[in-house]
């Protein structure tokens, strides 16, 4: 389970990706920023649900 600090960091990453988008960006630049933000959000959701960055669930020891 991700800690509150880890959750905050992931959300901060998503915010940073979106914050840098401006109206002068090309459609390709905006799409790339959105893609990166979506990847960061997916990583956050996986880690929050107890999965590793590879998508595999950690095994019990």
Coordinates of C-alpha atoms in Angstrom, one line a residue:
X1 CA 0.0 0.0 0.0
X2 CA 1.4 3.4 -0.9
X3 CA 2.1 5.8 1.9
X4 CA 0.5 9.3 2.0
X5 CA 3.9 10.7 1.0
X6 CA 4.1 8.4 -2.1
X7 CA 0.5 9.3 -3.1
X8 CA 1.4 13.0 -2.8
X9 CA 4.5 12.5 -4.9
X10 CA 2.5 10.7 -7.7
X11 CA -0.2 13.4 -7.8
X12 CA 2.5 16.1 -7.8
X13 CA 4.0 14.4 -10.9
X14 CA 0.7 14.4 -12.7
X15 CA 0.2 18.0 -11.8
X16 CA 3.6 19.0 -13.1
X17 CA 3.0 17.3 -16.4
X18 CA -0.2 19.2 -16.9
X19 CA 1.0 22.5 -15.4
X20 CA 3.7 22.9 -18.1
X21 CA 1.1 22.7 -21.0
X22 CA 0.4 26.1 -22.4
X23 CA -1.9 27.4 -25.2
X24 CA 1.2 27.9 -27.4
X25 CA 2.0 24.2 -27.3
X26 CA 1.4 22.2 -30.4
X27 CA -1.3 19.5 -30.4
X28 CA 1.5 16.9 -30.3
X29 CA 3.2 18.5 -27.3
X30 CA -0.1 18.6 -25.4
X31 CA -0.9 15.0 -26.3
X32 CA 2.6 14.0 -25.1
X33 CA 2.1 15.8 -21.8
X34 CA -1.3 14.2 -21.4
X35 CA 0.2 10.8 -22.1
X36 CA 2.9 11.3 -19.5
X37 CA 0.3 12.4 -17.0
X38 CA -1.9 9.4 -17.7
X39 CA 1.1 7.1 -17.2
X40 CA 1.9 8.7 -13.9
X41 CA -1.7 8.4 -12.8
X42 CA -1.7 4.7 -13.8
X43 CA 1.5 4.1 -11.9
X44 CA -0.1 5.8 -8.8
X45 CA -3.2 3.7 -9.1
X46 CA -1.2 0.4 -9.4
X47 CA 0.9 1.3 -6.4
X48 CA -2.1 2.4 -4.4
X49 CA -3.7 -0.9 -5.1
X50 CA -0.6 -2.8 -3.8
X51 CA 0.8 -3.7 -7.2
X52 CA 4.5 -3.2 -8.2
X53 CA 5.6 -0.9 -11.0
X54 CA 5.6 -4.0 -13.3
X55 CA 1.9 -4.6 -12.6
X56 CA 2.5 -7.8 -10.7
X57 CA 1.2 -8.2 -7.2
X58 CA 3.9 -8.6 -4.5
X59 CA 4.2 -12.1 -3.2
X60 CA 3.8 -13.0 0.5
X61 CA 7.0 -14.1 2.3

